[in-house]
Coordinates of C-alpha atoms and ligand atoms in Angstrom, one line a residue:
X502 CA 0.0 0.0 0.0
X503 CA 1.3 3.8 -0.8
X504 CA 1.3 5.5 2.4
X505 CA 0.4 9.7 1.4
X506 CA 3.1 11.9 1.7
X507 CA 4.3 12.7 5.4
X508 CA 4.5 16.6 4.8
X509 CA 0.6 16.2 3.6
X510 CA -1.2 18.1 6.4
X511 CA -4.2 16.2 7.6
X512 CA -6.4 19.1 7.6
X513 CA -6.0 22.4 5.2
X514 CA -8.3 25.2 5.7
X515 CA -7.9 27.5 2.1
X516 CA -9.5 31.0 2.6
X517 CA -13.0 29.9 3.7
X518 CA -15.6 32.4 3.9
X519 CA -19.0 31.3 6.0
X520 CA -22.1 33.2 5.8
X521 CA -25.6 33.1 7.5
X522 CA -27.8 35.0 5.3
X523 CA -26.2 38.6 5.6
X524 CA -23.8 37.7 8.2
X525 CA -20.2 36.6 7.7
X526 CA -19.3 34.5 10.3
X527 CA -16.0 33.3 8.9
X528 CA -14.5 35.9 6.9
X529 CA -11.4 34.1 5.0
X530 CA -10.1 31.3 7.4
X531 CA -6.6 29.5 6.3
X532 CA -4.7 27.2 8.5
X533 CA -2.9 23.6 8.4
X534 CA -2.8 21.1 11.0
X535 CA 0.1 18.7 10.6
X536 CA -0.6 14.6 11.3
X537 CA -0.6 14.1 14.9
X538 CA -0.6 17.8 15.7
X539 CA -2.8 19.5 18.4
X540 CA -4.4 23.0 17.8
X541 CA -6.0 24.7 20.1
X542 CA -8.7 27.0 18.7
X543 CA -9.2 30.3 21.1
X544 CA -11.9 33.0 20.7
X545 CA -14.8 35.1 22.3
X546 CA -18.4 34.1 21.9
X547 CA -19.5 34.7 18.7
X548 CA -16.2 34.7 16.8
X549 CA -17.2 31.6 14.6
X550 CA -15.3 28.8 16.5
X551 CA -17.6 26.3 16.4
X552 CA -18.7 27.1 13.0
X553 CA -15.4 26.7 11.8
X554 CA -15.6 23.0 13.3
X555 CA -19.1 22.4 11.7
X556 CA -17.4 23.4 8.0
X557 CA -14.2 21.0 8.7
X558 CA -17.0 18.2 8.9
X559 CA -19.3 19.8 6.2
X560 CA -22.1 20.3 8.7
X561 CA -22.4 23.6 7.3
X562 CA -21.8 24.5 3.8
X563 CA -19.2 27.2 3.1
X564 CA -19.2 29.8 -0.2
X565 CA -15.8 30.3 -0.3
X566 CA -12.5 28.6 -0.3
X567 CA -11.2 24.9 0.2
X568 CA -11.4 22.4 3.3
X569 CA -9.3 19.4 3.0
X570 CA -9.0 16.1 5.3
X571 CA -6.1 14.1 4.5
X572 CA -5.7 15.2 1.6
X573 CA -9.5 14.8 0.0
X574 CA -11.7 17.9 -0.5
X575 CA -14.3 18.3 1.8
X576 CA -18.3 18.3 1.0
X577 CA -17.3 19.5 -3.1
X578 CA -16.1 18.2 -6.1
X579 CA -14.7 20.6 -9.2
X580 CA -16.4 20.1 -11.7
X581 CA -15.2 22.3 -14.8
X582 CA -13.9 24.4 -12.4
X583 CA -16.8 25.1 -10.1
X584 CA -17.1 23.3 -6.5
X585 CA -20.6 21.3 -6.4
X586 CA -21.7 19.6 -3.2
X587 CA -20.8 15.7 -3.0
X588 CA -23.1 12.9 -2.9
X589 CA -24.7 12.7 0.5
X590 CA -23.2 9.1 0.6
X591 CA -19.8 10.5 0.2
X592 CA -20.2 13.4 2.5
X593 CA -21.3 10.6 5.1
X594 CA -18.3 8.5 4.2
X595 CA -16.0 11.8 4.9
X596 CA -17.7 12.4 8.2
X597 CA -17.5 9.2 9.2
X598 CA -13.3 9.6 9.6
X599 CA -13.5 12.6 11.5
X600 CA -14.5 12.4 15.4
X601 CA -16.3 15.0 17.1
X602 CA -17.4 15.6 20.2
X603 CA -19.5 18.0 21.3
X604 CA -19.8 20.9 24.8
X605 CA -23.0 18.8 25.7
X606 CA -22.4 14.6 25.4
X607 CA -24.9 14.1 22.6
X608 CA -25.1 10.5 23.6
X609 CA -27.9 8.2 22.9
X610 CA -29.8 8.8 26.1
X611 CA -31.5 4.7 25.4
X612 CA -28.3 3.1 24.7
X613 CA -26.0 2.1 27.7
X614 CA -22.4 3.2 27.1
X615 CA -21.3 0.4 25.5
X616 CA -24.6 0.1 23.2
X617 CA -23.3 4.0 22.3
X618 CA -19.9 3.1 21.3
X619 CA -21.0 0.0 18.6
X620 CA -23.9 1.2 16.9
X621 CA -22.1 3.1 14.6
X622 CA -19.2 0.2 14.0
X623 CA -22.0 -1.9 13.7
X624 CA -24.7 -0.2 11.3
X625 CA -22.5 2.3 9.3
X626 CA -18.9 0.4 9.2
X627 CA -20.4 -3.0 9.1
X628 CA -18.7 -4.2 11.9
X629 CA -19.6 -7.7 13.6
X630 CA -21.5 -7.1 17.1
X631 CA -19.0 -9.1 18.8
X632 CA -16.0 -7.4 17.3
X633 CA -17.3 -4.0 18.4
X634 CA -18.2 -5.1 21.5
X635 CA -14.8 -5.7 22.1
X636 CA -13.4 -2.8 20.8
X637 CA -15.6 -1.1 23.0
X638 CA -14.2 -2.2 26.1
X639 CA -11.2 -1.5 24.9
X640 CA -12.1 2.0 24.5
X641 CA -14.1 2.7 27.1
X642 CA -10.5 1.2 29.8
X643 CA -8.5 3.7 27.8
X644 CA -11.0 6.5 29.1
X645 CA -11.3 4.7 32.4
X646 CA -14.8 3.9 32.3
X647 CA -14.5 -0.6 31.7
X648 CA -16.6 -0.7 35.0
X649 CA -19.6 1.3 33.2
X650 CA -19.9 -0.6 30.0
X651 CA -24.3 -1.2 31.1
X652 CA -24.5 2.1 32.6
X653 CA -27.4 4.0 31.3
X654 CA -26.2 8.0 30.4
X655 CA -28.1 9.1 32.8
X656 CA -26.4 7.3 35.7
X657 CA -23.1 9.0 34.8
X658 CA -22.0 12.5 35.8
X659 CA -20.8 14.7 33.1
X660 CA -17.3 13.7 33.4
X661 CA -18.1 10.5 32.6
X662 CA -21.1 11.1 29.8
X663 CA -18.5 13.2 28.3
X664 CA -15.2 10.3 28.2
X665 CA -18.0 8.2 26.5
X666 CA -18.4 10.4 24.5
X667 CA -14.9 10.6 22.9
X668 CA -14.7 6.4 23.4
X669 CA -17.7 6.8 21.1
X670 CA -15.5 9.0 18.4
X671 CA -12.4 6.8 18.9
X672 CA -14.4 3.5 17.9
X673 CA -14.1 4.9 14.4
X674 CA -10.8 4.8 14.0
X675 CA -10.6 8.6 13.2
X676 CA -8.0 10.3 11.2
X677 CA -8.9 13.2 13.1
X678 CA -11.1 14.8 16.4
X679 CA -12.7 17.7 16.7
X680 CA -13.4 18.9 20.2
X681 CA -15.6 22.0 20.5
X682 CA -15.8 23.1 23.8
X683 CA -15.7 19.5 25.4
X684 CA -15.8 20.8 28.9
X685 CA -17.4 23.5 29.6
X686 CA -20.5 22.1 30.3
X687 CA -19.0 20.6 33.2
X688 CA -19.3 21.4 36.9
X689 CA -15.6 22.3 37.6
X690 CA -14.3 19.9 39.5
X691 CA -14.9 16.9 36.2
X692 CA -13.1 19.1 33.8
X693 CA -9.7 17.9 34.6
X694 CA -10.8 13.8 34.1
X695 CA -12.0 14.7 30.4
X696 CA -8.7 17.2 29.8
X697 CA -6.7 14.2 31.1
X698 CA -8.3 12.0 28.7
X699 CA -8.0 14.1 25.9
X700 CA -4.5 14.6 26.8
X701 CA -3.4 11.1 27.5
X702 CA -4.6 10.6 23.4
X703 CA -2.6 13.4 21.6
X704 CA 0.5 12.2 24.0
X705 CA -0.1 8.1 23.6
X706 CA -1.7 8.0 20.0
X707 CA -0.6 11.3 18.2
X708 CA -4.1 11.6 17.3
X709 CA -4.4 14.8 15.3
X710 CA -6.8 17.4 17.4
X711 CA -8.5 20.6 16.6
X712 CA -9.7 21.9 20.2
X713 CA -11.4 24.3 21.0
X714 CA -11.5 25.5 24.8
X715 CA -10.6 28.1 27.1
X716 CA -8.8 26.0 29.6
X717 CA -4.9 28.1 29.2
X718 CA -3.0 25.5 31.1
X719 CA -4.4 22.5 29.0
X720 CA -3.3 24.5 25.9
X721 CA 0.0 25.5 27.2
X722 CA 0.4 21.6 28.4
X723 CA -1.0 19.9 25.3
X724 CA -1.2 21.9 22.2
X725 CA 1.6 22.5 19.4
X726 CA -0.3 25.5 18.0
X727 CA -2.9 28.1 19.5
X728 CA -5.1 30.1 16.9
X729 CA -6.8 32.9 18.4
X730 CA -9.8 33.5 16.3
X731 CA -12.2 37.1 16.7
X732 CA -14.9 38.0 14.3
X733 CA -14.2 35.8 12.1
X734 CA -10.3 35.8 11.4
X735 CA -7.6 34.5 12.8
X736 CA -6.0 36.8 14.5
X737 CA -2.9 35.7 16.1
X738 CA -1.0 31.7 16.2
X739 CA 1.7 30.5 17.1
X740 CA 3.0 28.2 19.6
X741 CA 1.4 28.5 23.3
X742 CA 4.5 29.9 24.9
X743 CA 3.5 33.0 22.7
X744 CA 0.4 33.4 24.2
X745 CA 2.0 34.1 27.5
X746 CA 2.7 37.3 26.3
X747 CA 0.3 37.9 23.3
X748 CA 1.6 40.1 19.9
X749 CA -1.9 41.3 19.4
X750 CA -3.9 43.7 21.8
X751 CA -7.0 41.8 21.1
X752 CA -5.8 38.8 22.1
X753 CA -4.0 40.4 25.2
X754 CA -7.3 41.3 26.3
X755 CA -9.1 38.4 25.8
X756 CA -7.1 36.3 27.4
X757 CA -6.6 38.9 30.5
X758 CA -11.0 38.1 30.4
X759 CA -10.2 34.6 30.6
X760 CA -8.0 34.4 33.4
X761 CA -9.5 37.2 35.2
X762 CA -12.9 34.7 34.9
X763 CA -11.5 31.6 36.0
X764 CA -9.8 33.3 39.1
X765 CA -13.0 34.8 40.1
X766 CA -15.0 31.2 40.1
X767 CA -11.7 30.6 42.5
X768 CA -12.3 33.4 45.0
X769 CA -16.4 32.2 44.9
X770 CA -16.0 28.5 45.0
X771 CA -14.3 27.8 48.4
X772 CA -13.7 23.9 48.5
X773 CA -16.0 23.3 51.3
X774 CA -19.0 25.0 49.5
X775 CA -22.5 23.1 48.9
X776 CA -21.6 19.1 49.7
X777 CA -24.8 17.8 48.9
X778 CA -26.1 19.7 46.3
X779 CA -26.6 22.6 44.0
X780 CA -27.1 19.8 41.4
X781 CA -30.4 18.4 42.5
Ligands
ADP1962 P1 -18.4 30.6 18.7 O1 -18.4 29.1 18.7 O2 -17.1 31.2 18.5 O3 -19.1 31.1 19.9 P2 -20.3 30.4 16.5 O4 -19.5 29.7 15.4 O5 -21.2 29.5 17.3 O6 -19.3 31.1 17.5 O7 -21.1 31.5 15.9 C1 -20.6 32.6 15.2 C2 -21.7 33.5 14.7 O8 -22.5 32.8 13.8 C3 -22.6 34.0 15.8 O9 -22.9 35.3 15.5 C4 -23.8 33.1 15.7 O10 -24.9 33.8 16.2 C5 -23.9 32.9 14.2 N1 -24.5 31.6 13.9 C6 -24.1 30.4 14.2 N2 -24.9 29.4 13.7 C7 -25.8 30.0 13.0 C8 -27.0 29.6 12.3 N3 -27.2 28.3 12.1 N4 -27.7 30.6 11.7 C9 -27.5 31.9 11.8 N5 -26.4 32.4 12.5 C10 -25.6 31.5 13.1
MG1963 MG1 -19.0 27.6 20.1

């Protein structure tokens, strides 16, 4: 077999330009991400962040510009010239080798956790129930959940939904993952379980990663590149140890919001606060 070439990047982003109705959300994106490299996707609410992930996995159509997963053109063919949308089939088949998970779990809430991680293996791949019933516990020990393979969703805490979750988007062998937001839907005191997790898989299986989040020391621990992304552009990248002292005032103040956020919920969270409850 003919391996692709190792400079190919596994995903290009070409000058894409989003639109909903009048409003530009992306506004000429353009960006690589090397195989097994992690980028870490920063931005205010609003700047197009997880519309840029929706268009890597053609959830959304774009009307400019070129998106390519290893090395195959995303949602379009040319044709003389002119991109037209693919086949749904195809655009399924595409989807299918990209992983994403999602701020809230998305999991089938009738399924147990291991019922989640074979039904796609099973019904789109093909993939014998017993064969993907293995896999599964596989997967769901490398997140640390092989003890809750019958658990029912709703009988795990977020934490937990959310590792499922990603077991779920590993079972499909992905080429890549897409993590929008993955924890910060979480009470605070889960988000370093699913970090960890996502951590232990860029370091163990150089799984290439496009994250988004706002959790700094993650980034700074785990990513190769941070993009900082405001209406719509790109504003500032570069490696995270440039982001400790940002070129561009926008993204100075931004990230002085950020960590000016997460040390308030500090100073209001003391560690004996609210034992049994808040949640119910
Ligand atoms: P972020 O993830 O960075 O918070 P989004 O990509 O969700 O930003 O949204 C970017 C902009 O696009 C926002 O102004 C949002 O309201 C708008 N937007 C997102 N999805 C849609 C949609 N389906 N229809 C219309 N506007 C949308
Ligand atoms: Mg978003």
């Amino acid at each position: 077999m003919i391996d692709r070439a190792p400079d190919r990047p596994t995903v290009r982003v070409e000058d894409v330009h989003k639109r909903f109705g009048r409003l530009e959300v992306l506004r000429g994106i353009s960006f690589d991400v090397a195989r097994g490299e992690v980028v870490v996707v920063i931005g205010p609410s609003g700047s197009g962040k997880s519309t840029l992930l929706r268009c890597i996995n053609h959830l959304e159509k774009i009307q400019q510009g070129r998106i390519y997963v290893d090395g195959e053109l995303v949602g379009y063919r040319v044709e003389n010239g002119n991109l037209k949308e693919e086949s749904e089939a195809r655009i399924a088949r595409q989807r299918s080798r990209v992983g994403f998970v999602f701020q809230r779990f998305n999991l089938f809430q009738h399924l147990s956790a291991i019922e989640n991680l074979t039904e796609a293996p099973v019904h789109v791949l093909g993939l014998s129930p017993r064969l993907a019933r293995e896999q599964a516990r596989e997967m769901l020990s490398v997140v640390g959940l092989e003890d809750k393979a019958r658990a029912m969703p709703a009988q795990l805490s977020g934490g937990q939904q959310q590792r499922v979750a990603i077991a779920r988007a590993l079972m499909m062998n992905p080429k890549l993952m897409l993590f929008d937001e993955p924890t910060s839907a979480l009470d605070p005191e889960l988000v370093g379980e699913v970090l960890k997790v996502i951590k232990y898989l860029a370091r163990t299986t150089g799984m290439t990663m496009i994250v988004v989040t706002h959790e700094m020391d993650f980034a700074a621990d785990v990513a190769n590149r941070i993009l900082f992304m405001d209406g719509g552009v790109v504003v500032e990248e570069g490696p995270p140890a440039q982001f400790d002292n940002p070129r561009e005032p926008r993204t100075r103040e931004f990230l002085r919001r950020v960590l000016q956020r997460d040390g308030a919920e500090e100073e209001t969270e003391p560690d004996k606060l609210d034992v049994n409850g808040g949640s119910q």
